[in-house]
Amino acid sequence: MKVLIINCGSSSLKYQLIDSETEQVLAKGLCERIGIDGRLVYQKAGCDKEITEASMPTHNEAIAMVLDALTNDKTGAISDLKEIEAIGHRVVHGGEKFASSVLVTDDMIKAVEECADLAPLHNPANLIGINVCSKLMPGVPQVGVFDTAFHQTMPEKAFKYAIPTEYYEQYGIRKYGFHGTSHSFVSKEAAKFLGKDINNSKIIVCHLGNGASISAVVNGKCVDTSMGLTPLAGLAMGTRSGDLDPSVVEFLGKKLNLDASGVLNILNKKSGVFGLSRGLSSDFRDLEAAAEAGNHDAQVALEVFVYRVVTTIGSYVAAMDGVDTIAFTAGIGENDGHVRAEVMKNFHYLGIEIDAEKNSIRGENVKISTDDSKVDVVVIPTNEELAICRDTVAILSK
Ligand code: ADP
């Protein structure tokens, strides 16, 4: 079955066309600057990228252009739109309403609308993608795959904030967690790769990208994760602060004469390793080069990042009463052997040993721990689009 995967943002849209039987990507790309001017990037498998500047006043024109590119005589990946048998959409926030992927129906759309105040920038954009696809490809079944769904198995003691319970009940203020599609995919792939039974496993997944989160997964089910009500919580990230004393919001607001939104803007966009390095960069390649050259701020930024990863992993080992597998994924997790080695230095007490040579392999599933390490440490490239494709096919074959 050919499945179109759509990840719709407020002014951009990423897409992939995947053959679910071979799991090959037939074409992929993105639309940028929707509502501003418009740019389509399209790449058929095995071909060069094509870039087209074209007016995209709304997502309607953007998706229509994607469908045209996919069926184009010269470089199209399919000859007829009818070949697309299903559409899988990334949806950011499913609140407590969705613990798994679901078929798009009127009721589903209503429920996603009801979660919109939890993700005001993302959910409305995701719904626009769904609505435009319904219009342009009527009758093609669509499935919604939620970033939050995998984390819905967290127990109350892990997801509740210690604030008056009424606020949880009235406003849904709790830990939801994000990157769930990646955490789910990587934990399953790690077990499969190591030949372990996921139903008898304790896995920690470190999704370390520009946005970063860690999850604790027991027998395939998430029991804790580091992001919270929003993706600002937890680890120090590219530009996000992660956890800090909530009083900082008022304190800094008074100093800078900013309201809460103004301070949150700083915590989201100007903090993390970017803020710690005085705006040098949020990219680990730049920070590592600067640190190597003796830049103290870059050194500290990297140390803070690693320290938070270490302490979060440590707390999840305690929460799960052990761990058998630690998996690294996403931009930093997949590519940065230095960060992985630094993190793992703190786990000698668990009997973890890293093989330096294997730790330098990139771009594939690899076990980076030595054979006598007591815990397996692996790098598993994440593939959220493939995970959405698999879920879409699974839902439709029910
Ligand atoms: P997101 O999807 O959250 O935007 P990614 O998972 O794509 O983020 O990760 C992007 C980050 O990965 C970059 O900002 C950079 O810090 C890091 N990264 C990418 N490639 C490398 C590399 N070769 N070495 C070190 N870090 C890398």
PDB file of C-alpha atoms and ligand atoms in Angstrom, residues 208-211 282-285 288 330-332 335-336 362, ligand 1:
ATOM      1  CA  LEU A 208      18.538  13.911  21.761  1.00  0.00           C
ATOM      2  CA  GLY A 209      17.882  16.398  18.980  1.00  0.00           C
ATOM      3  CA  ASN A 210      17.384  20.124  18.963  1.00  0.00           C
ATOM      4  CA  GLY A 211      14.379  19.242  21.119  1.00  0.00           C
ATOM      5  CA  SER A 282      22.535  25.648  19.378  1.00  0.00           C
ATOM      6  CA  ASP A 283      24.302  23.164  17.107  1.00  0.00           C
ATOM      7  CA  PHE A 284      26.523  20.629  18.860  1.00  0.00           C
ATOM      8  CA  ARG A 285      29.037  20.590  16.019  1.00  0.00           C
ATOM      9  CA  GLU A 288      32.224  21.065  20.234  1.00  0.00           C
ATOM     10  CA  ALA A 330      17.857  11.829  16.908  1.00  0.00           C
ATOM     11  CA  GLY A 331      20.423  14.351  15.627  1.00  0.00           C
ATOM     12  CA  ILE A 332      22.774  14.370  18.633  1.00  0.00           C
ATOM     13  CA  ASN A 335      25.678  11.397  15.405  1.00  0.00           C
ATOM     14  CA  ASP A 336      27.540  12.586  18.436  1.00  0.00           C
ATOM     15  CA  ARG A 362      27.061   6.238  12.027  1.00  0.00           C
TER      16      ARG A 362
HETATM   17  P1  ADP B   1      14.954  18.394  15.714  1.00  0.00           P
HETATM   18  O1  ADP B   1      14.243  17.311  14.918  1.00  0.00           O
HETATM   19  O2  ADP B   1      14.563  18.473  17.151  1.00  0.00           O
HETATM   20  O3  ADP B   1      15.023  19.716  15.039  1.00  0.00           O
HETATM   21  P2  ADP B   1      17.323  16.800  15.114  1.00  0.00           P
HETATM   22  O4  ADP B   1      16.982  15.476  15.717  1.00  0.00           O
HETATM   23  O5  ADP B   1      17.320  16.934  13.644  1.00  0.00           O
HETATM   24  O6  ADP B   1      16.482  17.952  15.794  1.00  0.00           O
HETATM   25  O7  ADP B   1      18.784  17.217  15.671  1.00  0.00           O
HETATM   26  C1  ADP B   1      19.413  18.373  15.227  1.00  0.00           C
HETATM   27  C2  ADP B   1      20.660  18.586  16.072  1.00  0.00           C
HETATM   28  O8  ADP B   1      21.508  17.440  15.987  1.00  0.00           O
HETATM   29  C3  ADP B   1      21.531  19.727  15.562  1.00  0.00           C
HETATM   30  O9  ADP B   1      21.128  20.957  16.120  1.00  0.00           O
HETATM   31  C4  ADP B   1      22.912  19.345  16.089  1.00  0.00           C
HETATM   32  O10 ADP B   1      23.084  19.870  17.388  1.00  0.00           O
HETATM   33  C5  ADP B   1      22.854  17.829  16.193  1.00  0.00           C
HETATM   34  N1  ADP B   1      23.700  17.175  15.185  1.00  0.00           N
HETATM   35  C6  ADP B   1      23.395  16.862  13.919  1.00  0.00           C
HETATM   36  N2  ADP B   1      24.449  16.264  13.301  1.00  0.00           N
HETATM   37  C7  ADP B   1      25.434  16.203  14.216  1.00  0.00           C
HETATM   38  C8  ADP B   1      26.783  15.697  14.213  1.00  0.00           C
HETATM   39  N3  ADP B   1      27.320  15.141  13.131  1.00  0.00           N
HETATM   40  N4  ADP B   1      27.497  15.818  15.350  1.00  0.00           N
HETATM   41  C9  ADP B   1      26.966  16.391  16.450  1.00  0.00           C
HETATM   42  N5  ADP B   1      25.714  16.866  16.518  1.00  0.00           N
HETATM   43  C10 ADP B   1      24.959  16.781  15.425  1.00  0.00           C
END
